Amino acid sequence: MVCVNASPRVLVYGATGHTGRFVVDELLRRGLTPVLAGRSAERLAAVAPRHAALDHRVVGLDDPELLRRAVAGAGAVINCAGPFLDTAVPLARAAVEAGAHYLDVTAEQPVVQALYRDLDAPARDAGVAVVPAMAFYGGLADLLVTVALDGESRADEVEVAIGLDSWWPTAGTRTTGARNTATRLVIHDGALTALASPAPTGAWSYPAPLGDQPVVQLPFSEVITIDRHLDVGELRSYLNTAPLDDLRDSTTPAPSAADESGRSAQQFVVDVVVRRGSDTRRISAAGRDIYAVTAPIVVEGTVRLLDGRHRGPGAAAPGEAFDAGEVLAALEQEPHGLASVLRQPATTAGGSGTLVSSNESCSVRY
């Protein structure tokens, strides 16, 4: 096993993007040293004045040796540059070869599968961790499900319902959506299985502030992360349909700042119901701005990788790599983290009893 680089320097790839800027600010707030990296020299030269004194590195993805040199000296790499189908594997491989931990914020299922398949053994040999989907999509649901299981690894059924009061998509979200054409996967009979077409629709009763909402099955990267470390019989993921209407509308604007932190006014709830035998548990997290909240999530993971509060090398899901309860508790304390994490008794089937078949397929990709 090689000696792991414990440097507080963190290379942020895609640092000039919408999410990347939040990540850089959060790293600085946590006392780490961001290194700004990306494909565009022009965009790196035009960073916000508060970031102008930070180290900048223009890095393409088609030269493995250049990538390794760019990563050299960093203790961790955070990839915020989608489409992750194009960026994740080459950047993660360069990080592992340089002895740096790797995290990203992908919602793309094939990306997480590829990183688990291709980088687990090399990361173990290098003594570093590879933790994809440490973000709002993917990681947050994975952490919530892990906490709901309370130390157990088996669930008969898991339902994840993501609710947004609106969705103002970034340019990166739209580009990723056009690039990601893979069949979405759910877990059925204990195995990864293609989502039914057309995608089932129905209704979900979210905690405040969303309440009752129409939903469609729309799984993100949480399916792959949960399948990585938990034994689940059935897993269904839903998104309410109102934000999908926003996403489908080409005139919907990008997010705009509602306060001095740069966060938008968007509100979200991630609601999880876990069933094992006759035992049903429910846990939910609420907050503001799905892009901005990704920063404290991925930076919390980065801090724990650098200070040793993780479960060892290799490619891992967020709830596998870290103590999920500790991470959620820390995110509740962050100034721009989660507004609340609530454990609730599930008095109904969590909404699944109202799900009905639909003749309309969800065509949105992300």
Short mmCIF file of N, CA and C in Angstrom, two decimals, residues 6 18-19 47 52 57 80 103 118 127 138 144 147 153 163 166 172 191 214 219 224 284 288 294 299 308 329 333:
data_model
loop_
_atom_site.label_atom_id
_atom_site.label_comp_id
_atom_site.label_asym_id
_atom_site.label_seq_id
_atom_site.Cartn_x
_atom_site.Cartn_y
_atom_site.Cartn_z
N ALA A 6 -1.81 13.27 2.72
CA ALA A 6 -2.75 13.86 3.68
C ALA A 6 -2.83 15.37 3.54
N HIS A 18 -21.62 26.26 -11.43
CA HIS A 18 -22.55 26.73 -10.39
C HIS A 18 -22.33 25.99 -9.07
N THR A 19 -22.31 24.67 -9.12
CA THR A 19 -22.09 23.89 -7.89
C THR A 19 -20.65 24.02 -7.43
N VAL A 47 -12.68 33.93 -12.57
CA VAL A 47 -13.33 33.52 -11.32
C VAL A 47 -13.67 34.73 -10.48
N ALA A 52 -9.73 34.67 -6.63
CA ALA A 52 -8.68 35.00 -7.60
C ALA A 52 -7.29 34.61 -7.13
N ARG A 57 -5.61 25.60 -12.27
CA ARG A 57 -4.99 24.63 -13.17
C ARG A 57 -5.94 24.31 -14.32
N CYS A 80 -16.88 18.23 -9.86
CA CYS A 80 -18.18 18.90 -10.01
C CYS A 80 -18.53 19.13 -11.47
N LEU A 103 -14.01 12.17 -4.80
CA LEU A 103 -15.44 12.26 -4.58
C LEU A 103 -16.05 13.00 -5.77
N ASP A 118 -14.41 -0.28 -11.83
CA ASP A 118 -13.06 -0.06 -12.35
C ASP A 118 -12.06 0.45 -11.32
N GLY A 127 -4.58 2.78 -1.17
CA GLY A 127 -4.90 3.25 0.18
C GLY A 127 -5.77 4.48 0.21
N GLY A 138 -28.38 11.03 -4.87
CA GLY A 138 -27.53 9.89 -4.57
C GLY A 138 -27.17 9.81 -3.11
N LEU A 144 -29.68 8.63 4.44
CA LEU A 144 -30.94 8.52 5.16
C LEU A 144 -31.38 7.06 5.28
N VAL A 147 -29.23 5.30 7.91
CA VAL A 147 -29.62 5.66 9.27
C VAL A 147 -30.94 4.99 9.65
N SER A 153 -28.41 -4.25 7.74
CA SER A 153 -28.07 -4.10 6.33
C SER A 153 -29.16 -4.63 5.40
N GLY A 163 -38.73 15.49 -3.23
CA GLY A 163 -39.71 16.52 -3.57
C GLY A 163 -39.06 17.90 -3.64
N SER A 166 -39.71 23.56 -6.84
CA SER A 166 -39.44 24.08 -8.18
C SER A 166 -38.07 23.56 -8.60
N GLY A 172 -25.38 23.02 -16.80
CA GLY A 172 -24.80 21.69 -16.64
C GLY A 172 -25.85 20.61 -16.50
N ALA A 191 -32.38 -7.47 -7.06
CA ALA A 191 -31.41 -7.26 -8.13
C ALA A 191 -31.70 -5.95 -8.87
N PRO A 214 -48.32 14.81 -6.81
CA PRO A 214 -48.21 13.75 -7.80
C PRO A 214 -46.74 13.43 -8.05
N PRO A 219 -35.59 7.08 -10.71
CA PRO A 219 -34.43 6.77 -9.88
C PRO A 219 -33.18 7.51 -10.33
N ILE A 224 -27.89 2.84 -7.10
CA ILE A 224 -26.61 2.13 -7.24
C ILE A 224 -25.82 2.18 -5.93
N SER A 284 -36.80 11.81 7.10
CA SER A 284 -36.80 12.80 6.02
C SER A 284 -35.81 13.91 6.34
N ARG A 288 -32.75 23.87 1.61
CA ARG A 288 -32.88 24.83 0.52
C ARG A 288 -31.80 24.59 -0.53
N THR A 294 -25.41 20.56 -1.93
CA THR A 294 -24.42 19.55 -2.32
C THR A 294 -23.04 19.91 -1.78
N VAL A 299 -18.24 18.26 0.91
CA VAL A 299 -17.09 18.73 1.70
C VAL A 299 -17.04 18.01 3.04
N GLY A 308 -9.30 10.98 8.46
CA GLY A 308 -9.31 9.57 8.84
C GLY A 308 -10.62 9.04 9.37
N ALA A 329 -25.99 14.43 11.23
CA ALA A 329 -25.98 15.36 12.37
C ALA A 329 -25.09 16.56 12.08
N GLN A 333 -25.91 20.92 11.45
CA GLN A 333 -25.23 22.01 12.14
C GLN A 333 -24.57 23.00 11.18
#
